GROMACS .gro file of N, CA, C and O in nm:
model
  364
    1MET      N    1  -1.644   1.995  -0.336
    1MET     CA    2  -1.588   1.865  -0.366
    1MET      C    3  -1.636   1.765  -0.261
    1MET      O    4  -1.621   1.786  -0.142
    2ASP      N    5  -1.693   1.655  -0.309
    2ASP     CA    6  -1.742   1.551  -0.219
    2ASP      C    7  -1.629   1.452  -0.190
    2ASP      O    8  -1.581   1.385  -0.280
    3LEU      N    9  -1.586   1.445  -0.065
    3LEU     CA   10  -1.475   1.357  -0.027
    3LEU      C   11  -1.523   1.229   0.040
    3LEU      O   12  -1.441   1.153   0.091
    4ARG      N   13  -1.652   1.206   0.038
    4ARG     CA   14  -1.702   1.083   0.100
    4ARG      C   15  -1.665   0.963   0.012
    4ARG      O   16  -1.676   0.968  -0.110
    5VAL      N   17  -1.624   0.856   0.077
    5VAL     CA   18  -1.586   0.733   0.007
    5VAL      C   19  -1.701   0.635   0.019
    5VAL      O   20  -1.750   0.608   0.128
    6LYS      N   21  -1.744   0.582  -0.097
    6LYS     CA   22  -1.854   0.486  -0.093
    6LYS      C   23  -1.807   0.355  -0.032
    6LYS      O   24  -1.687   0.329  -0.019
    7ARG      N   25  -1.901   0.273   0.004
    7ARG     CA   26  -1.873   0.141   0.060
    7ARG      C   27  -1.918   0.037  -0.042
    7ARG      O   28  -2.030  -0.012  -0.037
    8GLY      N   29  -1.827   0.004  -0.133
    8GLY     CA   30  -1.861  -0.087  -0.242
    8GLY      C   31  -1.837  -0.234  -0.209
    8GLY      O   32  -1.879  -0.322  -0.283
    9GLY      N   33  -1.768  -0.261  -0.099
    9GLY     CA   34  -1.741  -0.399  -0.060
    9GLY      C   35  -1.846  -0.452   0.035
    9GLY      O   36  -1.906  -0.376   0.111
   10LYS      N   37  -1.871  -0.582   0.028
   10LYS     CA   38  -1.971  -0.644   0.116
   10LYS      C   39  -1.910  -0.763   0.187
   10LYS      O   40  -1.843  -0.846   0.127
   11ASN      N   41  -1.934  -0.770   0.317
   11ASN     CA   42  -1.893  -0.885   0.397
   11ASN      C   43  -2.021  -0.961   0.430
   11ASN      O   44  -2.098  -0.920   0.516
   12GLU      N   45  -2.044  -1.069   0.357
   12GLU     CA   46  -2.167  -1.146   0.374
   12GLU      C   47  -2.175  -1.212   0.512
   12GLU      O   48  -2.282  -1.224   0.569
   13HIS      N   49  -2.060  -1.252   0.566
   13HIS     CA   50  -2.058  -1.319   0.696
   13HIS      C   51  -2.106  -1.226   0.807
   13HIS      O   52  -2.187  -1.265   0.891
   14HIS      N   53  -2.054  -1.102   0.808
   14HIS     CA   54  -2.093  -1.007   0.913
   14HIS      C   55  -2.208  -0.916   0.870
   14HIS      O   56  -2.248  -0.827   0.944
   15LYS      N   57  -2.257  -0.936   0.749
   15LYS     CA   58  -2.367  -0.855   0.696
   15LYS      C   59  -2.334  -0.705   0.706
   15LYS      O   60  -2.412  -0.625   0.756
   16SER      N   61  -2.213  -0.670   0.657
   16SER     CA   62  -2.169  -0.531   0.663
   16SER      C   63  -2.108  -0.490   0.530
   16SER      O   64  -2.084  -0.573   0.443
   17THR      N   65  -2.086  -0.361   0.516
   17THR     CA   66  -2.021  -0.308   0.396
   17THR      C   67  -1.893  -0.237   0.437
   17THR      O   68  -1.876  -0.199   0.553
   18PHE      N   69  -1.803  -0.220   0.341
   18PHE     CA   70  -1.676  -0.152   0.368
   18PHE      C   71  -1.628  -0.085   0.240
   18PHE      O   72  -1.673  -0.118   0.130
   19SER      N   73  -1.538   0.010   0.256
   19SER     CA   74  -1.477   0.076   0.141
   19SER      C   75  -1.363  -0.010   0.089
   19SER      O   76  -1.274  -0.050   0.163
   20THR      N   77  -1.366  -0.040  -0.040
   20THR     CA   78  -1.259  -0.117  -0.102
   20THR      C   79  -1.144  -0.022  -0.136
   20THR      O   80  -1.160   0.101  -0.133
   21LEU      N   81  -1.030  -0.079  -0.169
   21LEU     CA   82  -0.917   0.003  -0.212
   21LEU      C   83  -0.956   0.085  -0.334
   21LEU      O   84  -0.922   0.204  -0.345
   22LYS      N   85  -1.029   0.025  -0.426
   22LYS     CA   86  -1.074   0.097  -0.546
   22LYS      C   87  -1.164   0.215  -0.507
   22LYS      O   88  -1.151   0.325  -0.564
   23ASP      N   89  -1.252   0.196  -0.409
   23ASP     CA   90  -1.338   0.306  -0.363
   23ASP      C   91  -1.256   0.422  -0.309
   23ASP      O   92  -1.284   0.539  -0.339
   24VAL      N   93  -1.154   0.391  -0.230
   24VAL     CA   94  -1.070   0.495  -0.170
   24VAL      C   95  -0.990   0.567  -0.279
   24VAL      O   96  -0.983   0.690  -0.282
   25LEU      N   97  -0.930   0.490  -0.370
   25LEU     CA   98  -0.847   0.551  -0.474
   25LEU      C   99  -0.929   0.635  -0.572
   25LEU      O  100  -0.879   0.733  -0.627
   26THR      N  101  -1.056   0.601  -0.592
   26THR     CA  102  -1.142   0.681  -0.679
   26THR      C  103  -1.154   0.823  -0.626
   26THR      O  104  -1.156   0.919  -0.702
   27VAL      N  105  -1.160   0.839  -0.495
   27VAL     CA  106  -1.168   0.972  -0.434
   27VAL      C  107  -1.029   1.035  -0.422
   27VAL      O  108  -1.010   1.154  -0.448
   28LEU      N  109  -0.930   0.955  -0.385
   28LEU     CA  110  -0.797   1.008  -0.355
   28LEU      C  111  -0.714   1.045  -0.477
   28LEU      O  112  -0.645   1.148  -0.478
   29ASN      N  113  -0.719   0.965  -0.584
   29ASN     CA  114  -0.633   0.988  -0.700
   29ASN      C  115  -0.647   1.126  -0.763
   29ASN      O  116  -0.546   1.189  -0.795
   30PRO      N  117  -0.768   1.178  -0.784
   30PRO     CA  118  -0.777   1.312  -0.843
   30PRO      C  119  -0.714   1.420  -0.755
   30PRO      O  120  -0.652   1.514  -0.806
   31ILE      N  121  -0.723   1.405  -0.624
   31ILE     CA  122  -0.663   1.502  -0.532
   31ILE      C  123  -0.511   1.495  -0.541
   31ILE      O  124  -0.443   1.598  -0.550
   32LEU      N  125  -0.457   1.373  -0.541
   32LEU     CA  126  -0.313   1.356  -0.553
   32LEU      C  127  -0.262   1.411  -0.686
   32LEU      O  128  -0.159   1.479  -0.691
   33LYS      N  129  -0.336   1.386  -0.793
   33LYS     CA  130  -0.297   1.436  -0.925
   33LYS      C  131  -0.297   1.589  -0.928
   33LYS      O  132  -0.206   1.651  -0.983
   34ASP      N  133  -0.399   1.650  -0.870
   34ASP     CA  134  -0.408   1.798  -0.867
   34ASP      C  135  -0.289   1.861  -0.796
   34ASP      O  136  -0.249   1.973  -0.827
   35HIS      N  137  -0.231   1.790  -0.699
   35HIS     CA  138  -0.119   1.843  -0.621
   35HIS      C  139   0.015   1.782  -0.663
   35HIS      O  140   0.115   1.799  -0.593
   36ASP      N  141   0.016   1.712  -0.777
   36ASP     CA  142   0.138   1.654  -0.834
   36ASP      C  143   0.207   1.561  -0.733
   36ASP      O  144   0.327   1.569  -0.711
   37VAL      N  145   0.126   1.473  -0.671
   37VAL     CA  146   0.179   1.379  -0.571
   37VAL      C  147   0.171   1.237  -0.629
   37VAL      O  148   0.069   1.196  -0.685
   38LEU      N  149   0.281   1.163  -0.615
   38LEU     CA  150   0.288   1.025  -0.660
   38LEU      C  151   0.334   0.940  -0.542
   38LEU      O  152   0.433   0.974  -0.475
   39ILE      N  153   0.264   0.831  -0.516
   39ILE     CA  154   0.301   0.739  -0.408
   39ILE      C  155   0.323   0.602  -0.471
   39ILE      O  156   0.236   0.550  -0.541
   40ARG      N  157   0.441   0.544  -0.446
   40ARG     CA  158   0.473   0.412  -0.499
   40ARG      C  159   0.516   0.322  -0.384
   40ARG      O  160   0.587   0.366  -0.294
   41GLN      N  161   0.473   0.197  -0.387
   41GLN     CA  162   0.512   0.100  -0.286
   41GLN      C  163   0.551  -0.030  -0.355
   41GLN      O  164   0.481  -0.076  -0.445
   42PHE      N  165   0.663  -0.088  -0.313
   42PHE     CA  166   0.707  -0.212  -0.373
   42PHE      C  167   0.808  -0.283  -0.283
   42PHE      O  168   0.881  -0.219  -0.208
   43PRO      N  169   0.813  -0.418  -0.290
   43PRO     CA  170   0.914  -0.493  -0.213
   43PRO      C  171   1.048  -0.486  -0.284
   43PRO      O  172   1.055  -0.485  -0.407
   44VAL      N  173   1.156  -0.481  -0.206
   44VAL     CA  174   1.291  -0.473  -0.261
   44VAL      C  175   1.380  -0.572  -0.185
   44VAL      O  176   1.380  -0.573  -0.062
   45ASN      N  177   1.457  -0.651  -0.258
   45ASN     CA  178   1.553  -0.741  -0.196
   45ASN      C  179   1.682  -0.664  -0.175
   45ASN      O  180   1.748  -0.625  -0.271
   46LYS      N  181   1.719  -0.640  -0.049
   46LYS     CA  182   1.837  -0.562  -0.016
   46LYS      C  183   1.956  -0.650   0.017
   46LYS      O  184   2.043  -0.614   0.095
   47GLY      N  185   1.961  -0.769  -0.042
   47GLY     CA  186   2.073  -0.859  -0.021
   47GLY      C  187   2.080  -0.910   0.122
   47GLY      O  188   1.985  -0.968   0.172
   48GLU      N  189   2.192  -0.886   0.189
   48GLU     CA  190   2.210  -0.935   0.326
   48GLU      C  191   2.114  -0.871   0.425
   48GLU      O  192   2.084  -0.928   0.529
   49LYS      N  193   2.066  -0.751   0.395
   49LYS     CA  194   1.967  -0.686   0.482
   49LYS      C  195   1.832  -0.755   0.473
   49LYS      O  196   1.746  -0.735   0.557
   50GLY      N  197   1.811  -0.834   0.370
   50GLY     CA  198   1.683  -0.903   0.353
   50GLY      C  199   1.585  -0.820   0.271
   50GLY      O  200   1.621  -0.722   0.208
   51TRP      N  201   1.461  -0.862   0.276
   51TRP     CA  202   1.356  -0.794   0.202
   51TRP      C  203   1.305  -0.674   0.280
   51TRP      O  204   1.286  -0.682   0.401
   52GLU      N  205   1.282  -0.566   0.209
   52GLU     CA  206   1.221  -0.447   0.268
   52GLU      C  207   1.109  -0.398   0.178
   52GLU      O  208   1.107  -0.426   0.058
   53PHE      N  209   1.018  -0.326   0.239
   53PHE     CA  210   0.906  -0.268   0.165
   53PHE      C  211   0.932  -0.119   0.156
   53PHE      O  212   0.935  -0.050   0.257
   54ASP      N  213   0.954  -0.069   0.035
   54ASP     CA  214   0.984   0.072   0.013
   54ASP      C  215   0.859   0.149  -0.025
   54ASP      O  216   0.782   0.106  -0.112
   55THR      N  217   0.837   0.260   0.043
   55THR     CA  218   0.731   0.353   0.008
   55THR      C  219   0.798   0.483  -0.035
   55THR      O  220   0.872   0.542   0.043
   56THR      N  221   0.773   0.526  -0.157
   56THR     CA  222   0.831   0.649  -0.209
   56THR      C  223   0.718   0.748  -0.235
   56THR      O  224   0.620   0.715  -0.301
   57ILE      N  225   0.734   0.868  -0.182
   57ILE     CA  226   0.638   0.976  -0.205
   57ILE      C  227   0.711   1.085  -0.283
   57ILE      O  228   0.815   1.133  -0.240
   58GLU      N  229   0.655   1.121  -0.397
   58GLU     CA  230   0.711   1.228  -0.479
   58GLU      C  231   0.610   1.341  -0.487
   58GLU      O  232   0.494   1.320  -0.517
   59ILE      N  233   0.658   1.462  -0.457
   59ILE     CA  234   0.576   1.582  -0.471
   59ILE      C  235   0.655   1.676  -0.561
   59ILE      O  236   0.754   1.735  -0.518
   60GLY      N  237   0.611   1.686  -0.686
   60GLY     CA  238   0.687   1.764  -0.782
   60GLY      C  239   0.825   1.702  -0.799
   60GLY      O  240   0.840   1.585  -0.831
   61GLU      N  241   0.929   1.781  -0.774
   61GLU     CA  242   1.067   1.735  -0.787
   61GLU      C  243   1.121   1.672  -0.658
   61GLU      O  244   1.226   1.609  -0.658
   62ASP      N  245   1.051   1.690  -0.546
   62ASP     CA  246   1.095   1.636  -0.417
   62ASP      C  247   1.056   1.489  -0.406
   62ASP      O  248   0.949   1.448  -0.449
   63LYS      N  249   1.145   1.411  -0.344
   63LYS     CA  250   1.123   1.266  -0.335
   63LYS      C  251   1.175   1.216  -0.200
   63LYS      O  252   1.283   1.253  -0.158
   64GLU      N  253   1.097   1.133  -0.135
   64GLU     CA  254   1.136   1.075  -0.005
   64GLU      C  255   1.097   0.927  -0.006
   64GLU      O  256   0.987   0.891  -0.045
   65THR      N  257   1.190   0.843   0.039
   65THR     CA  258   1.163   0.699   0.046
   65THR      C  259   1.180   0.650   0.189
   65THR      O  260   1.277   0.685   0.255
   66VAL      N  261   1.085   0.568   0.234
   66VAL     CA  262   1.092   0.505   0.365
   66VAL      C  263   1.096   0.355   0.341
   66VAL      O  264   1.017   0.301   0.265
   67SER      N  265   1.190   0.287   0.406
   67SER     CA  266   1.203   0.142   0.393
   67SER      C  267   1.169   0.074   0.525
   67SER      O  268   1.218   0.114   0.630
   68LEU      N  269   1.084  -0.027   0.517
   68LEU     CA  270   1.048  -0.104   0.635
   68LEU      C  271   1.080  -0.250   0.610
   68LEU      O  272   1.047  -0.304   0.504
   69PRO      N  273   1.146  -0.317   0.704
   69PRO     CA  274   1.182  -0.458   0.684
   69PRO      C  275   1.058  -0.547   0.678
   69PRO      O  276   0.957  -0.520   0.743
   70ILE      N  277   1.068  -0.651   0.597
   70ILE     CA  278   0.964  -0.753   0.593
   70ILE      C  279   1.017  -0.868   0.678
   70ILE      O  280   1.096  -0.951   0.633
   71TYR      N  281   0.979  -0.867   0.805
   71TYR     CA  282   1.031  -0.966   0.901
   71TYR      C  283   0.989  -1.107   0.863
   71TYR      O  284   0.875  -1.131   0.827
   72GLY      N  285   1.082  -1.199   0.870
   72GLY     CA  286   1.054  -1.338   0.844
   72GLY      C  287   1.078  -1.381   0.702
   72GLY      O  288   1.094  -1.499   0.675
   73ALA      N  289   1.081  -1.289   0.608
   73ALA     CA  290   1.096  -1.326   0.467
   73ALA      C  291   1.233  -1.386   0.438
   73ALA      O  292   1.245  -1.477   0.358
   74GLN      N  293   1.335  -1.336   0.503
   74GLN     CA  294   1.471  -1.382   0.476
   74GLN      C  295   1.493  -1.525   0.524
   74GLN      O  296   1.557  -1.604   0.458
   75GLU      N  297   1.435  -1.557   0.641
   75GLU     CA  298   1.460  -1.688   0.702
   75GLU      C  299   1.365  -1.796   0.652
   75GLU      O  300   1.386  -1.914   0.677
   76SER      N  301   1.261  -1.758   0.586
   76SER     CA  302   1.154  -1.852   0.553
   76SER      C  303   1.168  -1.910   0.413
   76SER      O  304   1.214  -1.844   0.321
   77LYS      N  305   1.122  -2.033   0.399
   77LYS     CA  306   1.110  -2.093   0.267
   77LYS      C  307   0.987  -2.037   0.195
   77LYS      O  308   0.968  -2.059   0.078
   78MET      N  309   0.903  -1.967   0.271
   78MET     CA  310   0.781  -1.908   0.215
   78MET      C  311   0.797  -1.756   0.206
   78MET      O  312   0.705  -1.680   0.238
   79ALA      N  313   0.912  -1.710   0.160
   79ALA     CA  314   0.941  -1.567   0.156
   79ALA      C  315   0.836  -1.491   0.076
   79ALA      O  316   0.794  -1.382   0.116
   80MET      N  317   0.792  -1.545  -0.035
   80MET     CA  318   0.695  -1.474  -0.119
   80MET      C  319   0.562  -1.454  -0.047
   80MET      O  320   0.495  -1.354  -0.067
   81GLN      N  321   0.525  -1.548   0.041
   81GLN     CA  322   0.401  -1.532   0.117
   81GLN      C  323   0.415  -1.417   0.216
   81GLN      O  324   0.324  -1.337   0.234
   82TYR      N  325   0.532  -1.406   0.282
   82TYR     CA  326   0.556  -1.293   0.372
   82TYR      C  327   0.549  -1.162   0.296
   82TYR      O  328   0.492  -1.063   0.342
   83ILE      N  329   0.609  -1.159   0.179
   83ILE     CA  330   0.610  -1.037   0.098
   83ILE      C  331   0.468  -1.000   0.055
   83ILE      O  332   0.427  -0.885   0.067
   84ALA      N  333   0.392  -1.097   0.006
   84ALA     CA  334   0.255  -1.071  -0.037
   84ALA      C  335   0.169  -1.023   0.080
   84ALA      O  336   0.087  -0.931   0.066
   85SER      N  337   0.187  -1.083   0.197
   85SER     CA  338   0.112  -1.040   0.316
   85SER      C  339   0.146  -0.897   0.353
   85SER      O  340   0.059  -0.819   0.391
   86THR      N  341   0.273  -0.861   0.341
   86THR     CA  342   0.315  -0.725   0.373
   86THR      C  343   0.255  -0.625   0.275
   86THR      O  344   0.208  -0.518   0.315
   87ILE      N  345   0.253  -0.659   0.148
   87ILE     CA  346   0.192  -0.571   0.047
   87ILE      C  347   0.045  -0.548   0.081
   87ILE      O  348  -0.004  -0.436   0.080
   88THR      N  349  -0.025  -0.655   0.114
   88THR     CA  350  -0.167  -0.644   0.150
   88THR      C  351  -0.185  -0.555   0.272
   88THR      O  352  -0.272  -0.468   0.276
   89PHE      N  353  -0.100  -0.573   0.373
   89PHE     CA  354  -0.110  -0.494   0.496
   89PHE      C  355  -0.088  -0.346   0.467
   89PHE      O  356  -0.162  -0.260   0.515
   90PHE      N  357   0.015  -0.313   0.390
   90PHE     CA  358   0.047  -0.173   0.365
   90PHE      C  359  -0.051  -0.104   0.271
   90PHE      O  360  -0.057   0.017   0.266
   91ARG      N  361  -0.127  -0.180   0.195
   91ARG     CA  362  -0.230  -0.118   0.110
   91ARG      C  363  -0.334  -0.056   0.199
   91ARG      O  364  -0.391   0.043   0.176
   0.00000   0.00000   0.00000
Protein backbone atom coordinates (compact mmCIF):
# COMPACT_ATOMS: atom_id res chain seq x y z
CA MET A 1 0.00 0.00 0.00
CA ASP A 2 1.41 3.36 -1.06
CA LEU A 3 0.86 5.89 1.74
CA ARG A 4 2.64 8.78 0.07
CA VAL A 5 0.50 11.90 -0.28
CA LYS A 6 0.84 13.84 -3.51
CA ARG A 7 1.40 17.58 -3.53
CA GLY A 8 -1.46 18.87 -5.63
CA GLY A 9 -1.44 22.44 -4.32
CA LYS A 10 0.79 25.19 -5.67
CA ASN A 11 1.98 28.35 -3.97
CA GLU A 12 2.91 30.65 -6.83
CA HIS A 13 4.37 33.30 -4.51
CA HIS A 14 6.90 30.94 -2.88
CA LYS A 15 7.21 28.73 -5.97
CA SER A 16 6.44 25.63 -3.89
CA THR A 17 3.95 22.79 -3.76
CA PHE A 18 1.97 21.37 -0.84
CA SER A 19 -0.50 18.62 -0.06
CA THR A 20 -4.09 19.84 -0.12
CA LEU A 21 -6.76 18.53 2.23
CA LYS A 22 -8.17 16.58 -0.72
CA ASP A 23 -4.73 15.00 -1.33
CA VAL A 24 -4.49 13.89 2.30
CA LEU A 25 -8.05 12.56 2.46
CA THR A 26 -7.57 10.58 -0.77
CA VAL A 27 -4.92 8.51 1.04
CA LEU A 28 -6.49 8.57 4.51
CA ASN A 29 -10.17 7.82 3.82
CA PRO A 30 -9.72 4.24 2.55
CA ILE A 31 -7.63 3.40 5.63
CA LEU A 32 -10.22 4.89 7.98
CA LYS A 33 -13.01 3.03 6.17
CA ASP A 34 -11.13 -0.30 6.38
CA HIS A 35 -10.90 0.13 10.17
CA ASP A 36 -14.48 1.43 10.60
CA VAL A 37 -13.29 4.84 11.83
CA LEU A 38 -15.37 8.01 11.43
CA ILE A 39 -14.11 11.49 12.36
CA ARG A 40 -16.53 14.42 12.51
CA GLN A 41 -15.78 18.04 13.36
CA PHE A 42 -18.28 20.86 13.75
CA PRO A 43 -18.89 24.10 15.70
CA VAL A 44 -21.50 23.94 18.47
CA ASN A 45 -23.14 26.81 20.34
CA LYS A 46 -23.11 25.76 24.00
CA GLY A 47 -25.20 28.70 25.22
CA GLU A 48 -23.52 30.50 28.12
CA LYS A 49 -20.33 28.48 27.61
CA GLY A 50 -20.06 30.04 24.15
CA TRP A 51 -19.01 28.40 20.93
CA GLU A 52 -16.96 25.22 20.97
CA PHE A 53 -15.47 23.06 18.27
CA ASP A 54 -16.40 19.41 18.76
CA THR A 55 -14.33 16.59 17.31
CA THR A 56 -15.98 13.18 17.51
CA ILE A 57 -14.10 9.98 16.70
CA GLU A 58 -16.12 6.80 16.26
CA ILE A 59 -14.50 3.38 15.99
CA GLY A 60 -17.19 0.78 15.49
CA GLU A 61 -19.59 1.22 18.42
CA ASP A 62 -17.12 3.26 20.53
CA LYS A 63 -17.43 7.05 20.44
CA GLU A 64 -15.37 9.85 22.00
CA THR A 65 -15.92 13.61 21.70
CA VAL A 66 -13.45 16.36 22.53
CA SER A 67 -14.67 19.96 22.80
CA LEU A 68 -12.38 22.95 22.42
CA PRO A 69 -13.55 26.53 23.00
CA ILE A 70 -13.55 28.99 20.13
CA TYR A 71 -12.03 31.95 21.95
CA GLY A 72 -13.38 35.35 21.02
CA ALA A 73 -16.50 34.15 19.23
CA GLN A 74 -18.83 34.87 22.14
CA GLU A 75 -17.66 38.45 22.68
CA SER A 76 -17.29 39.44 19.06
CA LYS A 77 -19.73 40.87 16.57
CA MET A 78 -17.74 38.81 14.06
CA ALA A 79 -18.46 35.45 15.71
CA MET A 80 -18.89 33.64 12.40
CA GLN A 81 -15.41 34.75 11.28
CA TYR A 82 -13.89 33.30 14.47
CA ILE A 83 -15.79 30.07 13.89
CA ALA A 84 -14.75 29.83 10.23
CA SER A 85 -11.11 30.52 11.17
CA THR A 86 -11.25 27.76 13.78
CA ILE A 87 -12.68 25.28 11.27
CA THR A 88 -9.87 26.11 8.86
CA PHE A 89 -7.25 25.73 11.60
CA PHE A 90 -8.54 22.35 12.78
CA ARG A 91 -8.70 20.95 9.25
